[in-house]
Tab-separated table of C-alpha atoms and ligand atoms in Angstrom:
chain	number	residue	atom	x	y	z
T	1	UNK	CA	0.000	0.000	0.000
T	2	UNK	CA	1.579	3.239	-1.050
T	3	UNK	CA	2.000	6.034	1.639
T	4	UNK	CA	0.611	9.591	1.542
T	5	UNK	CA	3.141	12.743	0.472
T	6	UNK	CA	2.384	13.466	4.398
T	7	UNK	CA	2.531	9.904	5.954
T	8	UNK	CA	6.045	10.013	4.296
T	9	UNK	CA	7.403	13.505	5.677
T	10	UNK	CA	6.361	12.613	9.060
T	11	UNK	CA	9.400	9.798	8.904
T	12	UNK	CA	11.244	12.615	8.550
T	13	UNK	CA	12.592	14.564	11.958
T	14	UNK	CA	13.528	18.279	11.684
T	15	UNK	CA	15.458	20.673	13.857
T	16	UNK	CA	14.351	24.263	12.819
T	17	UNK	CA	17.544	26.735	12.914
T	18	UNK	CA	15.933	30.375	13.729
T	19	UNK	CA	16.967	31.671	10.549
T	20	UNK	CA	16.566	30.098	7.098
T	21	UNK	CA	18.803	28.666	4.881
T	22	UNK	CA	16.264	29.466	1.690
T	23	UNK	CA	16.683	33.439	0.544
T	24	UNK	CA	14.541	34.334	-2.233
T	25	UNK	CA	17.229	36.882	-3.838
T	26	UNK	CA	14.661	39.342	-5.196
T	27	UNK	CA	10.686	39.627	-4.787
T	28	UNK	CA	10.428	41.583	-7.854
T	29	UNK	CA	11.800	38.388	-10.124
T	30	UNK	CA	9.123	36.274	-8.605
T	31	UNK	CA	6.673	38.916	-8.911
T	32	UNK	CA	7.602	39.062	-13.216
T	33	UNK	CA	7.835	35.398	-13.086
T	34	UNK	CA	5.038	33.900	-14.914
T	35	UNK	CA	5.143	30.338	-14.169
T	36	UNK	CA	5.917	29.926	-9.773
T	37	UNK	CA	7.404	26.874	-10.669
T	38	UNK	CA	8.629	26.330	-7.095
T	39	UNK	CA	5.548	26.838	-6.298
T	40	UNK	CA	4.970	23.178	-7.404
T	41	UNK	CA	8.309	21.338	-7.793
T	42	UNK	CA	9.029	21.453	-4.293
T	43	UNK	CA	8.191	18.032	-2.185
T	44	UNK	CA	7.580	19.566	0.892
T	45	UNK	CA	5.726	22.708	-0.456
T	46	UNK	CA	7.917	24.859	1.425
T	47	UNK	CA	7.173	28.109	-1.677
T	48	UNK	CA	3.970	29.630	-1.863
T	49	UNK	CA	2.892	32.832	-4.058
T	50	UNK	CA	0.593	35.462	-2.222
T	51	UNK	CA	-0.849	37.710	-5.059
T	52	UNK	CA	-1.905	40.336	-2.683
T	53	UNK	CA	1.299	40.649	-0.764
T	54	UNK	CA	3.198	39.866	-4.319
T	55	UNK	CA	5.664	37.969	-2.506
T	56	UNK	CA	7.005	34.151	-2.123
T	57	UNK	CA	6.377	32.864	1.030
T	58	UNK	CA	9.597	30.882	2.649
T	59	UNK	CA	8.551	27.758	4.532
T	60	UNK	CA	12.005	26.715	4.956
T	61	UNK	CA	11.312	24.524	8.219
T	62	UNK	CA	10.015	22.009	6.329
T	63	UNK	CA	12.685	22.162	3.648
T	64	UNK	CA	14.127	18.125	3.480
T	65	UNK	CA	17.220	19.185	1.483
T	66	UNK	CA	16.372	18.159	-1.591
T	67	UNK	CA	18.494	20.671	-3.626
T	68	UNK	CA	15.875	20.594	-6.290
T	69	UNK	CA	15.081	24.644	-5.818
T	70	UNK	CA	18.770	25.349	-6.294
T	71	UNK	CA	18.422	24.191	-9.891
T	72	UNK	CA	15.080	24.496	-10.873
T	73	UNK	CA	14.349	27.591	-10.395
T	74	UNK	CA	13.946	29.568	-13.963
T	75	UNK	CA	15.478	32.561	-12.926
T	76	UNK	CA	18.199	30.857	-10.265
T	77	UNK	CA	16.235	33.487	-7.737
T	78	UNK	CA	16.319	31.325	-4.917
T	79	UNK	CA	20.048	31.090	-2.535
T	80	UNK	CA	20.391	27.347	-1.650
T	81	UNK	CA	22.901	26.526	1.275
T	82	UNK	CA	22.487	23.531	3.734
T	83	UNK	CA	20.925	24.213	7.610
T	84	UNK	CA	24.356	25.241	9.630
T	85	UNK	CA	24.623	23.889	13.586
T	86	UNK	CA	23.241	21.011	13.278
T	87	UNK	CA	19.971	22.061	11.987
T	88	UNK	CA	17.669	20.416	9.534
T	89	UNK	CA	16.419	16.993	8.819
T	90	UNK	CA	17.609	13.391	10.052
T	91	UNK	CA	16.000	10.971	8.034
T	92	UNK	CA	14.966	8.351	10.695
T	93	UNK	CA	14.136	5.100	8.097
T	94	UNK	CA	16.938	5.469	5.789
J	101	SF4	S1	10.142	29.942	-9.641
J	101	SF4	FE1	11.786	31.317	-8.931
J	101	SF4	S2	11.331	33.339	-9.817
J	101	SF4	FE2	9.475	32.058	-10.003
J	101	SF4	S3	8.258	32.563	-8.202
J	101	SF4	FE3	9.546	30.789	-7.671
J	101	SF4	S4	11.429	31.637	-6.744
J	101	SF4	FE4	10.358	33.301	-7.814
J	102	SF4	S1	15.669	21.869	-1.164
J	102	SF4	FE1	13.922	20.617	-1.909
J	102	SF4	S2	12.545	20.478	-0.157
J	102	SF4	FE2	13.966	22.153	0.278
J	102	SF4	S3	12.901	23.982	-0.425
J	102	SF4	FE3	14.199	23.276	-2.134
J	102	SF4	S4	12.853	21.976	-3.370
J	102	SF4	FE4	11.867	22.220	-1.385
């Protein structure tokens, strides 16, 4: 029996740094950007387009270090570095 997107990310355990390791580099790209592809390539949904703020929304707690945003990105808007201090996920079944 297959397992839900969520079922799956809860075998996942995360340790939140205070600040995030996800910068979008500049609101104005993803305002001009007609697809918001991360808005739907990312696993854990961590991107999310507000039309009335015009902004990209930063969920980067849930981020499970894919690396996919680094690349996928159209416009490479998006600064990709790994949690510092031990932060971010431990995959707990492999
Ligand atoms: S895909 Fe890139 S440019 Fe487009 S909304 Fe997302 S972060 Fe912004
Ligand atoms: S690294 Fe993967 S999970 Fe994390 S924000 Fe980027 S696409 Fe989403």
């Amino acid at each position: 029996m297959s397992q839900s997107i969520e079922e799956r990310l809860f075998m996942i355990r995360y340790k939140a740094a205070e600040q995030s390791h996800l910068i979008i580099k500049d609101q104005d790209t993803c305002l001009h950007c007609k697809t918001k592809e991360c808005n739907f390539f990312c696993p854990a949904d961590v991107y999310d387009w507000h039309p009335d703020e015009k902004k990209t929304s930063v969920a980067f707690e849930n981020c499970i270090e894919c690396g996919t945003c680094r690349l996928a990105c159209p416009d490479y808007n998006i600064e990709w570095v790994y949690p510092t201090g031990g932060h971010g996920i431990t995959y707990k079944l492999g």
